[in-house]
Coordinates of C-alpha atoms in Angstrom, one line a residue:
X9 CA 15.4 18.7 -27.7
X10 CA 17.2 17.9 -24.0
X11 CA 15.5 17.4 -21.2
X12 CA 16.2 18.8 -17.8
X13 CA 14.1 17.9 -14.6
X14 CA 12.7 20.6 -12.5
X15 CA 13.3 19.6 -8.9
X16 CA 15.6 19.9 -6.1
X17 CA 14.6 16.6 -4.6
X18 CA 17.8 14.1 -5.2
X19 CA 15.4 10.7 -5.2
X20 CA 13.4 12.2 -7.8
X21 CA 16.9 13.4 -10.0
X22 CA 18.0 10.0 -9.2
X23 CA 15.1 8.0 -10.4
X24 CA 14.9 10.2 -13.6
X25 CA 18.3 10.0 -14.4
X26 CA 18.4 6.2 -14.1
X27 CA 15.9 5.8 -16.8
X28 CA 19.4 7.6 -19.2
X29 CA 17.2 10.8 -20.5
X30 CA 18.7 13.5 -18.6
X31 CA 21.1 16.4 -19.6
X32 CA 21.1 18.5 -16.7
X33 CA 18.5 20.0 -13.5
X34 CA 17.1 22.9 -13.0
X35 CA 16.4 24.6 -9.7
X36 CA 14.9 27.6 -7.5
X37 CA 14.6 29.0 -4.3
X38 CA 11.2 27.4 -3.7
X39 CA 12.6 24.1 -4.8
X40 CA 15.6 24.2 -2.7
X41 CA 13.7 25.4 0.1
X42 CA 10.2 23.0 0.0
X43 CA 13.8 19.7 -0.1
X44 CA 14.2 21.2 3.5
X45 CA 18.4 20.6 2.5
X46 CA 21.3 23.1 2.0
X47 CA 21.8 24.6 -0.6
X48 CA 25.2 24.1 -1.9
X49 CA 24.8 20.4 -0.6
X50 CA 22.0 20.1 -2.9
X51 CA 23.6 21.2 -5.9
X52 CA 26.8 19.6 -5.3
X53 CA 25.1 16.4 -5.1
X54 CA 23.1 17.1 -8.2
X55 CA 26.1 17.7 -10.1
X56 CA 27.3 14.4 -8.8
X57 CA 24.5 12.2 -9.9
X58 CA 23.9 14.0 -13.4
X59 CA 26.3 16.2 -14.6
X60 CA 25.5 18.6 -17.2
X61 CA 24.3 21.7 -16.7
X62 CA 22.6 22.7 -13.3
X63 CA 21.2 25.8 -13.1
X64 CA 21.7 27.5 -9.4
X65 CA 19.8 30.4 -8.8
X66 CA 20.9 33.4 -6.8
X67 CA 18.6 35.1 -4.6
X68 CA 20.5 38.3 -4.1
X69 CA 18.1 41.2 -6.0
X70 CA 21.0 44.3 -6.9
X71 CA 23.3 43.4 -10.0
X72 CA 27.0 43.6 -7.0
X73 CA 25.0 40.8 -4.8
X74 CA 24.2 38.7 -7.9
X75 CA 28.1 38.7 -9.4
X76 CA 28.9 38.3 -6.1
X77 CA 26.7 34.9 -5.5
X78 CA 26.9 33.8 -9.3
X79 CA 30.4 33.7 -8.9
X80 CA 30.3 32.1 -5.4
X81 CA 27.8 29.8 -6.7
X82 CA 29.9 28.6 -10.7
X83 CA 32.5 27.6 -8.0
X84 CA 30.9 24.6 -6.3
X85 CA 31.0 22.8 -9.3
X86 CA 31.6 23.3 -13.5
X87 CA 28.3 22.2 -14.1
X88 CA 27.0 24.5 -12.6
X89 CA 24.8 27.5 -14.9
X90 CA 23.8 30.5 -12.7
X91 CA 20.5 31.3 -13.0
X92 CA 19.0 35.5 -12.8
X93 CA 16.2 36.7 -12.7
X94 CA 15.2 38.3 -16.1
X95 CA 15.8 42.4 -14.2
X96 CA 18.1 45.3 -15.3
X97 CA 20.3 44.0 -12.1
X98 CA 20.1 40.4 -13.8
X99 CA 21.2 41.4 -17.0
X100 CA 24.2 43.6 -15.8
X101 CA 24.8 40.5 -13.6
X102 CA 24.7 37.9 -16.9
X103 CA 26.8 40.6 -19.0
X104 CA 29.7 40.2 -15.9
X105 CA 29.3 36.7 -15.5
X106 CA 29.4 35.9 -18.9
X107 CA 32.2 37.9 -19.5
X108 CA 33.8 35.4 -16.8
X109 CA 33.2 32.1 -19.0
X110 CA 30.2 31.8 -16.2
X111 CA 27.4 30.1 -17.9
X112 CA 24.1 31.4 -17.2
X113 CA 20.5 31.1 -17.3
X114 CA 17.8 34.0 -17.2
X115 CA 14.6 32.9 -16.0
X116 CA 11.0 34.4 -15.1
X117 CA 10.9 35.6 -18.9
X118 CA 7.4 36.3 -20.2
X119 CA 7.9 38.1 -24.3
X120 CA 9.9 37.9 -26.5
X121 CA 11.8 41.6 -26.2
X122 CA 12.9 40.5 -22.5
X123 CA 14.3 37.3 -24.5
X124 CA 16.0 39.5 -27.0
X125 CA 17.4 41.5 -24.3
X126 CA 18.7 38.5 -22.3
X127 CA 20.4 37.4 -25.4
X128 CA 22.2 40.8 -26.2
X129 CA 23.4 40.4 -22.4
X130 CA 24.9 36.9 -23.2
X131 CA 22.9 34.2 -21.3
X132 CA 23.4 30.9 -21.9
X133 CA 19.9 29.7 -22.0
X134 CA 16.5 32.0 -21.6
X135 CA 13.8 30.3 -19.9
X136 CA 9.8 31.4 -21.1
X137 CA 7.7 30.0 -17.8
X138 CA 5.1 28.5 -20.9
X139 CA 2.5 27.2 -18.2
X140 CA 2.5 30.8 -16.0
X141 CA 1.7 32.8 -19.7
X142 CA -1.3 30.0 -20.4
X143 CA -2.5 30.8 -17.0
X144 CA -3.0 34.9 -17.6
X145 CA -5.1 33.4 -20.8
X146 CA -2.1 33.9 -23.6
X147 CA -0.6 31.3 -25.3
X148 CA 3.2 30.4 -23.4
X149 CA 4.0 27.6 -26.3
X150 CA 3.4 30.1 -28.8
X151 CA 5.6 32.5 -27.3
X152 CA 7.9 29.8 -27.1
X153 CA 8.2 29.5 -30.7
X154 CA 8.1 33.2 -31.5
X155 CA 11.7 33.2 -29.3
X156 CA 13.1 30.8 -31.1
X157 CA 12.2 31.9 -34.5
X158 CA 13.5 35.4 -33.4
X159 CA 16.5 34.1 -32.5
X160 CA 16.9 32.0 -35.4
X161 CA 16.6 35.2 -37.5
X162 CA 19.0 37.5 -35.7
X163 CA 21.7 34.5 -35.3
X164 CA 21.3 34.4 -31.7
X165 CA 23.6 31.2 -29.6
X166 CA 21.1 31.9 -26.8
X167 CA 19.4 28.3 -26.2
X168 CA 15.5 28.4 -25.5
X169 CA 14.4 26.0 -22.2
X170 CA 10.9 25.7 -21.9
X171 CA 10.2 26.0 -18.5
X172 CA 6.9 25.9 -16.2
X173 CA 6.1 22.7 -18.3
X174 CA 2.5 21.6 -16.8
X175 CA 1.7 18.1 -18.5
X176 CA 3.2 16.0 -21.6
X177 CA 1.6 17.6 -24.2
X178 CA 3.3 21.0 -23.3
X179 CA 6.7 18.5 -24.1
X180 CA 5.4 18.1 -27.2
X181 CA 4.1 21.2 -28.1
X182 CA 7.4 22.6 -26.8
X183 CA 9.9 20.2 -29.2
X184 CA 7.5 21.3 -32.4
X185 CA 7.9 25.1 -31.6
X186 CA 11.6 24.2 -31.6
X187 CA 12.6 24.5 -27.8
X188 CA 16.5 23.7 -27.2
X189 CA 15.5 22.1 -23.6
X190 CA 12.3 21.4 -21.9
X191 CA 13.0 21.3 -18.4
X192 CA 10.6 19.1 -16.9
X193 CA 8.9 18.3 -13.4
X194 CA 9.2 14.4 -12.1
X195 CA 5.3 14.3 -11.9
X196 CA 5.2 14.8 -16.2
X197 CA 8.2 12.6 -16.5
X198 CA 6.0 9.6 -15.2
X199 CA 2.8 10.9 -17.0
X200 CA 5.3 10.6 -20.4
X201 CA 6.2 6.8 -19.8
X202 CA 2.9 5.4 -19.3
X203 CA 0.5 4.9 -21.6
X204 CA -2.5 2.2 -21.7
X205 CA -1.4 0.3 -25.1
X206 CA 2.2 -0.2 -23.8
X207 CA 1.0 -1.7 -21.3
X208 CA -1.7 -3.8 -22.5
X209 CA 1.2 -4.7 -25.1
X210 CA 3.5 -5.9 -22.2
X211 CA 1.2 -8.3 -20.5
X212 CA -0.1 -9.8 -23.8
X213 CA 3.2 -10.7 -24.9
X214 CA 3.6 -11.8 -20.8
X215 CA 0.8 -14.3 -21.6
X216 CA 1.9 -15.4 -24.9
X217 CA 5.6 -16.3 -23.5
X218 CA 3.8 -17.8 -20.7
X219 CA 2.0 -20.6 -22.8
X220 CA 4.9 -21.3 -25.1
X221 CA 6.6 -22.5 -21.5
X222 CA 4.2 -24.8 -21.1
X223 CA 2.0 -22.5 -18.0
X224 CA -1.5 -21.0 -18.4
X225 CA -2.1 -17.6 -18.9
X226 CA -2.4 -16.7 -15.2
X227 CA 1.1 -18.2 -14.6
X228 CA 4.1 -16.0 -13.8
X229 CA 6.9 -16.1 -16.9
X230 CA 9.4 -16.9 -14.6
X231 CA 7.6 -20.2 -12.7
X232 CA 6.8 -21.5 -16.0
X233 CA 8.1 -24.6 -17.0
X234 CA 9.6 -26.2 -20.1
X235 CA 7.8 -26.2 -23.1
X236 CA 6.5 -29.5 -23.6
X237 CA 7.0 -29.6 -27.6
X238 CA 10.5 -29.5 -26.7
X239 CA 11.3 -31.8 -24.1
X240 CA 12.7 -31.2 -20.7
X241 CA 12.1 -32.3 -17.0
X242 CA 9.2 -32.6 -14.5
X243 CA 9.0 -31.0 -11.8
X244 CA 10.5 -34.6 -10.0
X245 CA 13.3 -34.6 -12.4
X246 CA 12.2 -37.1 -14.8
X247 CA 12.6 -36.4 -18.3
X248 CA 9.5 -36.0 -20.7
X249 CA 9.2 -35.6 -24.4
X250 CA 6.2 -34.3 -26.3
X251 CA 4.3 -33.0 -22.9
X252 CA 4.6 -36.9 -21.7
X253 CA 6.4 -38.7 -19.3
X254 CA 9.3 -41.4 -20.6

């Protein structure tokens, strides 16, 4: 499973992608809007930083004003994957567009016939909003799954992106229902790095590498000295074997 991050600000895509885990971004008006930047700008500078696929959503609501933008929109960059709203006007839109060679992604789905309909039109990637279907009391991993497994069965290209991804364990629940991409927000990215035994693992081994230099525990690795067993300096420059002075 890829992983795409959910964000429109450019320090957060560029601290994610520096960790070497990212295949693309995905965007919205909200997200563009809440960066307080432009949006082309933004997505240019996206496409600069991660490459792979960037999904740009257009905010025009007839099927005309959506070719229209996607097409405007595909040209700032050829990363970039136009993302519609899952609508009769956003299908007729993803038919065109995909008819173009313009990749595209429809979003706001919610069951699995709009995914099967989104398919038939073409689209790139489909994107179930799993966190927004837990939160009317049904099951949005669940209905990621049933997605994939229909489209499995009906030898559908359409990729599955998990989207509306509220914590890690909808990342893992997400990979087992066989999601193609989990896009995910920066907050769950640094909830996935962390946990308690890595770091209690880190600073034991911290403490064990500072004794064999010769330091106590509470010493900093890197002021540590020489390790007496095997001979070295003082601090004054005179040589010592065996933890004692020559």
């Amino acid at each position: 499973m890829q992983f795409f991050i959910d964000t429109a600000i450019i320090d957060e895509v560029r601290e994610i992608n520096s960790w070497g885990v990212l295949s693309g971004v995905t965007t919205n008006p909200s997200l563009v809007a809440s960066s307080g930047r432009d949006f082309k700008e933004v997505i240019q500078e996206i496409a600069q930083l991660v490459g792979g696929a960037i999904s740009a959503e257009v905010t025009a609501l007839d099927a005309p004003g959506m070719i229209k933008e996607g097409r405007e929109v595909a040209g700032w960059s050829n990363h970039v994957v136009v993302k519609l709203p899952l609508t009769p006007a956003g299908l007729q839109a993803c038919k065109v567009l995909t008819g173009e060679g313009i990749k595209t992604n429809i979003t706001l789905c919610f069951s699995v016939p709009q995914a099967l309909l989104a398919a038939q039109a073409g689209a790139t990637y489909i994107s179930p909003f799993a966190g927004r279907v837990d939160d009317i009391g049904w099951d949005g991993i669940e209905l990621v799954r049933q997605i994939k497994e229909a489209y499995v069965l009906g030898d559908l290209q359409t990729k599955v992106l998990a989207a509306s991804i509220r914590h890690p364990q909808h990342v893992v629940q997400a990979a087992l229902a066989g999601a193609d991409v989990a896009t995910v927000p920066y907050k769950v990215f640094t909830q996935m790095i962390k946990h308690p035994l890595t770091q209690a693992g880190l600073d034991a081994f911290l403490k064990d590498w500072a004794k064999r230099a010769g330091a106590s525990p509470e010493t900093p690795s890197s002021e540590a000295g020489t390790n007496p067993q095997q001979g070295g300096v003082t601090a004054q420059g005179e040589p010592v074997q065996g933890g004692q002075k020559k």
